[in-house]
Every structure is written in C-alpha cells, then in structure tokens.
Tab-separated table of N, CA and C in Angstrom:
chain	number	residue	atom	x	y	z
A	138	MET	N	28.493	-16.818	-67.565
A	138	MET	CA	29.055	-16.064	-66.579
A	138	MET	C	30.276	-16.734	-66.040
A	139	THR	N	31.337	-15.965	-65.970
A	139	THR	CA	32.642	-16.622	-65.599
A	139	THR	C	32.720	-16.744	-64.090
A	140	VAL	N	33.601	-17.574	-63.552
A	140	VAL	CA	33.786	-17.753	-62.186
A	140	VAL	C	34.358	-16.442	-61.547
A	141	GLU	N	35.041	-15.665	-62.321
A	141	GLU	CA	35.614	-14.367	-61.732
A	141	GLU	C	34.404	-13.441	-61.491
A	142	VAL	N	33.447	-13.405	-62.470
A	142	VAL	CA	32.320	-12.516	-62.381
A	142	VAL	C	31.401	-12.935	-61.168
A	143	ILE	N	31.147	-14.275	-60.988
A	143	ILE	CA	30.392	-14.763	-59.954
A	143	ILE	C	31.074	-14.450	-58.623
A	144	ASP	N	32.386	-14.646	-58.451
A	144	ASP	CA	33.091	-14.399	-57.353
A	144	ASP	C	32.946	-12.893	-56.997
A	145	ASN	N	33.113	-12.049	-57.895
A	145	ASN	CA	32.997	-10.515	-57.684
A	145	ASN	C	31.617	-10.253	-57.185
A	146	LEU	N	30.508	-10.776	-57.807
A	146	LEU	CA	29.220	-10.448	-57.268
A	146	LEU	C	28.976	-11.009	-55.901
A	147	GLN	N	29.478	-12.161	-55.662
A	147	GLN	CA	29.349	-12.804	-54.232
A	147	GLN	C	30.110	-11.856	-53.281
A	148	MET	N	31.227	-11.314	-53.598
A	148	MET	CA	31.996	-10.425	-52.744
A	148	MET	C	31.224	-9.107	-52.470
A	149	ILE	N	30.629	-8.483	-53.384
A	149	ILE	CA	29.862	-7.337	-53.335
A	149	ILE	C	28.587	-7.679	-52.577
A	150	LYS	N	27.951	-8.728	-52.772
A	150	LYS	CA	26.721	-9.211	-52.011
A	150	LYS	C	27.094	-9.270	-50.517
A	151	GLU	N	28.139	-9.911	-50.149
A	151	GLU	CA	28.535	-10.113	-48.780
A	151	GLU	C	28.889	-8.730	-48.139
A	152	SER	N	29.666	-7.933	-48.867
A	152	SER	CA	30.121	-6.612	-48.389
A	152	SER	C	28.793	-5.687	-48.134
A	153	VAL	N	27.916	-5.614	-49.118
A	153	VAL	CA	26.643	-4.910	-48.786
A	153	VAL	C	25.864	-5.425	-47.722
A	154	ARG	N	25.748	-6.794	-47.673
A	154	ARG	CA	24.900	-7.228	-46.619
A	154	ARG	C	25.340	-7.076	-45.299
A	155	ASP	N	26.806	-7.137	-45.167
A	155	ASP	CA	27.449	-6.822	-43.871
A	155	ASP	C	27.217	-5.372	-43.445
A	156	PHE	N	27.262	-4.502	-44.390
A	156	PHE	CA	27.063	-2.982	-44.234
A	156	PHE	C	25.623	-2.869	-43.781
A	157	ALA	N	24.640	-3.419	-44.411
A	157	ALA	CA	23.318	-3.192	-44.151
A	157	ALA	C	22.912	-3.745	-42.795
A	158	GLU	N	23.443	-4.893	-42.399
A	158	GLU	CA	23.217	-5.512	-41.156
A	158	GLU	C	23.832	-4.612	-39.949
A	159	ALA	N	24.989	-4.112	-40.303
A	159	ALA	CA	25.641	-3.277	-39.130
A	159	ALA	C	25.152	-1.730	-39.069
A	160	HIS	N	24.731	-1.199	-40.155
A	160	HIS	CA	24.492	0.294	-40.198
A	160	HIS	C	23.030	0.542	-40.463
A	161	ILE	N	22.269	-0.357	-40.976
A	161	ILE	CA	20.788	-0.135	-41.253
A	161	ILE	C	19.903	-0.763	-40.341
A	162	ARG	N	19.993	-2.080	-40.178
A	162	ARG	CA	19.090	-2.869	-39.461
A	162	ARG	C	18.969	-2.359	-38.137
A	163	PRO	N	19.899	-2.047	-37.274
A	163	PRO	CA	19.676	-1.630	-35.947
A	163	PRO	C	18.832	-0.328	-35.785
A	164	HIS	N	18.777	0.466	-36.797
A	164	HIS	CA	18.071	1.685	-36.758
A	164	HIS	C	16.734	1.893	-37.473
A	165	VAL	N	16.381	0.727	-38.139
A	165	VAL	CA	15.259	0.953	-39.136
A	165	VAL	C	13.975	1.375	-38.440
A	166	MET	N	13.663	0.704	-37.341
A	166	MET	CA	12.397	1.048	-36.656
A	166	MET	C	12.444	2.485	-36.005
A	167	GLU	N	13.507	2.884	-35.431
A	167	GLU	CA	13.745	4.156	-34.937
A	167	GLU	C	13.536	5.255	-35.922
A	168	TRP	N	14.101	5.083	-37.135
A	168	TRP	CA	14.001	6.044	-38.185
A	168	TRP	C	12.663	6.087	-38.722
A	169	ASP	N	12.046	4.911	-38.864
A	169	ASP	CA	10.574	4.857	-39.357
A	169	ASP	C	9.710	5.607	-38.242
A	170	GLU	N	9.771	5.304	-37.078
A	170	GLU	CA	8.834	5.891	-35.990
A	170	GLU	C	9.125	7.397	-35.946
A	171	ALA	N	10.319	7.836	-36.081
A	171	ALA	CA	10.547	9.228	-35.987
A	171	ALA	C	10.426	9.998	-37.305
A	172	GLN	N	10.202	9.283	-38.364
A	172	GLN	CA	10.121	9.785	-39.693
A	172	GLN	C	11.454	10.610	-40.072
A	173	HIS	N	12.476	9.906	-39.756
A	173	HIS	CA	13.810	10.539	-39.962
A	173	HIS	C	14.472	9.946	-41.255
A	174	PHE	N	15.156	10.826	-41.908
A	174	PHE	CA	15.909	10.458	-43.021
A	174	PHE	C	17.344	10.490	-42.768
A	175	PRO	N	17.951	9.306	-42.692
A	175	PRO	CA	19.392	9.176	-42.147
A	175	PRO	C	20.478	9.651	-43.057
A	176	MET	N	20.599	10.986	-43.187
A	176	MET	CA	21.668	11.576	-44.055
A	176	MET	C	22.951	11.045	-43.823
A	177	ASP	N	23.367	10.885	-42.548
A	177	ASP	CA	24.766	10.297	-42.187
A	177	ASP	C	24.981	8.926	-42.848
A	178	LEU	N	23.885	8.140	-42.964
A	178	LEU	CA	23.944	6.803	-43.559
A	178	LEU	C	24.237	6.964	-45.059
A	179	PHE	N	23.618	7.909	-45.691
A	179	PHE	CA	23.841	8.030	-47.091
A	179	PHE	C	25.319	8.555	-47.386
A	180	HIS	N	25.802	9.456	-46.460
A	180	HIS	CA	27.197	9.708	-46.628
A	180	HIS	C	28.111	8.482	-46.665
A	181	ARG	N	27.855	7.667	-45.704
A	181	ARG	CA	28.564	6.421	-45.489
A	181	ARG	C	28.443	5.560	-46.774
A	182	MET	N	27.174	5.424	-47.195
A	182	MET	CA	26.875	4.561	-48.437
A	182	MET	C	27.631	5.115	-49.608
A	183	GLY	N	27.704	6.456	-49.725
A	183	GLY	CA	28.476	7.077	-50.780
A	183	GLY	C	29.950	6.833	-50.656
A	184	GLU	N	30.473	6.741	-49.438
A	184	GLU	CA	31.978	6.491	-49.379
A	184	GLU	C	32.169	5.054	-49.680
A	185	HIS	N	31.255	4.173	-49.563
A	185	HIS	CA	31.393	2.730	-49.950
A	185	HIS	C	31.120	2.522	-51.410
A	186	GLY	N	30.653	3.537	-52.119
A	186	GLY	CA	30.528	3.383	-53.598
A	186	GLY	C	28.954	2.944	-53.860
A	187	PHE	N	28.211	2.862	-52.902
A	187	PHE	CA	26.817	2.373	-53.222
A	187	PHE	C	25.970	3.260	-53.934
A	188	LEU	N	26.273	4.687	-53.977
A	188	LEU	CA	25.505	5.624	-54.626
A	188	LEU	C	26.007	5.992	-55.947
A	189	GLY	N	27.140	5.427	-56.375
A	189	GLY	CA	27.726	5.626	-57.714
A	189	GLY	C	28.007	4.307	-58.369
A	190	VAL	N	27.176	3.325	-58.177
A	190	VAL	CA	27.555	1.981	-58.731
A	190	VAL	C	27.829	2.101	-60.169
A	191	LEU	N	27.031	2.634	-61.006
A	191	LEU	CA	27.067	2.733	-62.366
A	191	LEU	C	28.002	3.854	-62.917
A	192	VAL	N	28.457	4.760	-62.039
A	192	VAL	CA	29.138	5.910	-62.462
A	192	VAL	C	30.670	5.468	-62.719
A	193	PRO	N	31.258	5.980	-63.851
A	193	PRO	CA	32.572	5.530	-64.135
A	193	PRO	C	33.557	6.024	-63.100
A	194	GLU	N	34.584	5.156	-62.995
A	194	GLU	CA	35.550	5.518	-61.905
A	194	GLU	C	36.205	7.025	-62.222
A	195	ALA	N	36.390	7.346	-63.492
A	195	ALA	CA	36.902	8.655	-63.689
A	195	ALA	C	36.217	9.750	-63.203
A	196	TYR	N	34.837	9.487	-62.889
A	196	TYR	CA	33.865	10.448	-62.238
A	196	TYR	C	33.810	10.276	-60.718
A	197	GLY	N	34.580	9.393	-60.177
A	197	GLY	CA	34.392	9.139	-58.782
A	197	GLY	C	33.393	7.988	-58.339
A	198	GLY	N	32.925	7.245	-59.332
A	198	GLY	CA	32.014	6.158	-59.121
A	198	GLY	C	32.781	4.927	-58.913
A	199	ALA	N	31.848	3.806	-58.834
A	199	ALA	CA	32.359	2.448	-58.644
A	199	ALA	C	32.828	1.904	-59.997
A	200	GLY	N	32.107	2.342	-61.141
A	200	GLY	CA	32.464	1.902	-62.378
A	200	GLY	C	31.907	0.400	-62.650
A	201	LEU	N	30.892	0.045	-61.994
A	201	LEU	CA	30.347	-1.266	-62.086
A	201	LEU	C	29.217	-1.359	-63.086
A	202	GLY	N	28.697	-2.557	-63.321
A	202	GLY	CA	27.556	-2.758	-64.177
A	202	GLY	C	26.211	-2.900	-63.500
A	203	TYR	N	25.196	-3.376	-64.335
A	203	TYR	CA	23.924	-3.519	-63.806
A	203	TYR	C	23.805	-4.711	-62.989
A	204	GLN	N	24.527	-5.734	-63.113
A	204	GLN	CA	24.517	-7.004	-62.168
A	204	GLN	C	24.871	-6.551	-60.816
A	205	GLU	N	25.899	-5.644	-60.745
A	205	GLU	CA	26.417	-5.308	-59.375
A	205	GLU	C	25.477	-4.370	-58.736
A	206	TYR	N	24.864	-3.355	-59.645
A	206	TYR	CA	23.750	-2.453	-59.272
A	206	TYR	C	22.659	-3.189	-58.523
A	207	VAL	N	22.089	-4.219	-59.306
A	207	VAL	CA	20.956	-5.004	-58.781
A	207	VAL	C	21.336	-5.719	-57.489
A	208	THR	N	22.534	-6.023	-57.438
A	208	THR	CA	23.023	-6.901	-56.144
A	208	THR	C	23.058	-5.893	-55.008
A	209	VAL	N	23.563	-4.770	-55.187
A	209	VAL	CA	23.625	-3.675	-54.146
A	209	VAL	C	22.214	-3.327	-53.659
A	210	ILE	N	21.359	-3.122	-54.587
A	210	ILE	CA	19.955	-2.658	-54.241
A	210	ILE	C	19.249	-3.783	-53.458
A	211	ALA	N	19.262	-4.977	-53.949
A	211	ALA	CA	18.703	-6.149	-53.446
A	211	ALA	C	19.174	-6.456	-51.969
A	212	GLU	N	20.354	-6.311	-51.664
A	212	GLU	CA	20.831	-6.600	-50.334
A	212	GLU	C	20.422	-5.489	-49.385
A	213	ILE	N	20.475	-4.281	-49.793
A	213	ILE	CA	19.971	-3.089	-48.960
A	213	ILE	C	18.531	-3.268	-48.756
A	214	ALA	N	17.779	-3.582	-49.742
A	214	ALA	CA	16.313	-3.621	-49.714
A	214	ALA	C	15.905	-4.938	-48.833
A	215	LYS	N	16.663	-5.838	-48.757
A	215	LYS	CA	16.276	-7.005	-47.790
A	215	LYS	C	16.229	-6.549	-46.367
A	216	VAL	N	17.041	-5.518	-46.078
A	216	VAL	CA	17.049	-5.042	-44.675
A	216	VAL	C	16.060	-3.856	-44.450
A	217	CYS	N	15.949	-2.984	-45.503
A	217	CYS	CA	15.034	-1.882	-45.492
A	217	CYS	C	14.581	-1.457	-46.901
A	218	GLY	N	13.371	-1.685	-47.224
A	218	GLY	CA	12.888	-1.340	-48.661
A	218	GLY	C	12.985	0.040	-48.896
A	219	SER	N	12.817	0.936	-47.928
A	219	SER	CA	12.868	2.383	-48.179
A	219	SER	C	14.215	2.831	-48.480
A	220	ILE	N	15.112	2.418	-47.702
A	220	ILE	CA	16.573	2.750	-48.013
A	220	ILE	C	16.945	2.115	-49.399
A	221	GLY	N	16.600	0.881	-49.621
A	221	GLY	CA	16.826	0.345	-50.944
A	221	GLY	C	16.317	1.096	-52.102
A	222	LEU	N	15.086	1.576	-51.919
A	222	LEU	CA	14.458	2.380	-52.998
A	222	LEU	C	15.132	3.676	-53.105
A	223	SER	N	15.476	4.342	-52.066
A	223	SER	CA	16.320	5.534	-52.179
A	223	SER	C	17.531	5.428	-52.859
A	224	VAL	N	18.279	4.270	-52.537
A	224	VAL	CA	19.634	4.099	-53.228
A	224	VAL	C	19.335	3.826	-54.743
A	225	ALA	N	18.234	3.043	-54.941
A	225	ALA	CA	17.961	2.756	-56.426
A	225	ALA	C	17.710	4.135	-57.181
A	226	ALA	N	16.799	4.954	-56.585
A	226	ALA	CA	16.538	6.227	-57.112
A	226	ALA	C	17.715	7.129	-57.481
A	227	HIS	N	18.597	7.173	-56.418
A	227	HIS	CA	19.811	8.058	-56.630
A	227	HIS	C	20.606	7.458	-57.795
A	228	ASN	N	20.837	6.051	-57.839
A	228	ASN	CA	21.646	5.577	-58.937
A	228	ASN	C	21.063	5.648	-60.234
A	229	SER	N	19.865	5.465	-60.338
A	229	SER	CA	19.192	5.367	-61.698
A	229	SER	C	18.514	6.631	-62.104
A	230	LEU	N	17.857	7.333	-61.212
A	230	LEU	CA	17.122	8.539	-61.626
A	230	LEU	C	17.979	9.775	-61.513
A	231	CYS	N	18.907	9.865	-60.644
A	231	CYS	CA	19.773	10.940	-60.514
A	231	CYS	C	21.068	10.883	-61.174
A	232	THR	N	22.007	9.960	-60.830
A	232	THR	CA	23.285	9.971	-61.547
A	232	THR	C	23.213	9.576	-62.873
A	233	ASN	N	22.325	8.695	-63.235
A	233	ASN	CA	22.184	8.204	-64.705
A	233	ASN	C	21.876	9.378	-65.629
A	234	HIS	N	20.928	10.269	-65.144
A	234	HIS	CA	20.524	11.413	-65.990
A	234	HIS	C	21.810	12.371	-66.133
A	235	ILE	N	22.421	12.579	-65.046
A	235	ILE	CA	23.701	13.488	-65.210
A	235	ILE	C	24.624	12.825	-66.183
A	236	LEU	N	24.825	11.587	-66.115
A	236	LEU	CA	25.852	10.861	-66.873
A	236	LEU	C	25.417	10.849	-68.402
A	237	GLN	N	24.047	10.713	-68.708
A	237	GLN	CA	23.503	10.754	-69.997
A	237	GLN	C	23.353	12.173	-70.691
A	238	PHE	N	23.110	13.075	-69.841
A	238	PHE	CA	22.718	14.381	-70.445
A	238	PHE	C	23.695	15.544	-70.010
A	239	GLY	N	24.517	15.284	-69.066
A	239	GLY	CA	25.488	16.293	-68.547
A	239	GLY	C	26.581	16.422	-69.561
A	240	ASN	N	27.369	17.453	-69.314
A	240	ASN	CA	28.637	17.622	-70.061
A	240	ASN	C	29.743	17.989	-69.076
A	241	GLU	N	31.007	18.031	-69.683
A	241	GLU	CA	32.264	18.417	-68.904
A	241	GLU	C	32.054	19.799	-68.397
C-alpha cells in the first residue's frame, strides 16, 4: 500500500468519523426509541458520497474502491450499527446490482 493510498484512507476515515459524530451520534437514542428512520440523514449521506462509494463518478458516485467502502461503513457503524448496516446494504445490495445488471 502506498503512502498516497494510506493518506487517502485516513482522510476518508476522519471525514466520515466527523460526520457520524456530528450528525448521527447526537440522535441515535432518540431515533431508536421513536423507531424513526432518519431519511434526512440519508439525503445528507448521499450528498457526501457515502451512498455511492463504489459507483463510478460518471454515474454520480464517488468512484472509490472496496477499501474506502469498508472504511466508510466501519466509521458509521462505530457510532450506530443500524445506520452502518443500512449504508452497507444500499451500497452493496442496491447500487451494486444496478451497476452489474442495469443498462444505459
């Protein structure tokens, strides 16, 4: 692994961690107790590229690889496993199938 790759992963890790601490952690218990799915949070995560990590930039995604994908999921899941799982499902079960089997 090159220094550039390590630096990029560290930058992504810090960015996602900061986002999760600011936008997820303060609300986790409230969402859980109210059984609320935070759609507005998912819109913000989409704007930050967290919901299209593996999607090529040509299709509006971040165009990153699996190391970056795992880093994003891990940092979100450290704050809230449910949100982390939802982000993982969106990236791998939803968008991946569209990329693999969809057409122009």
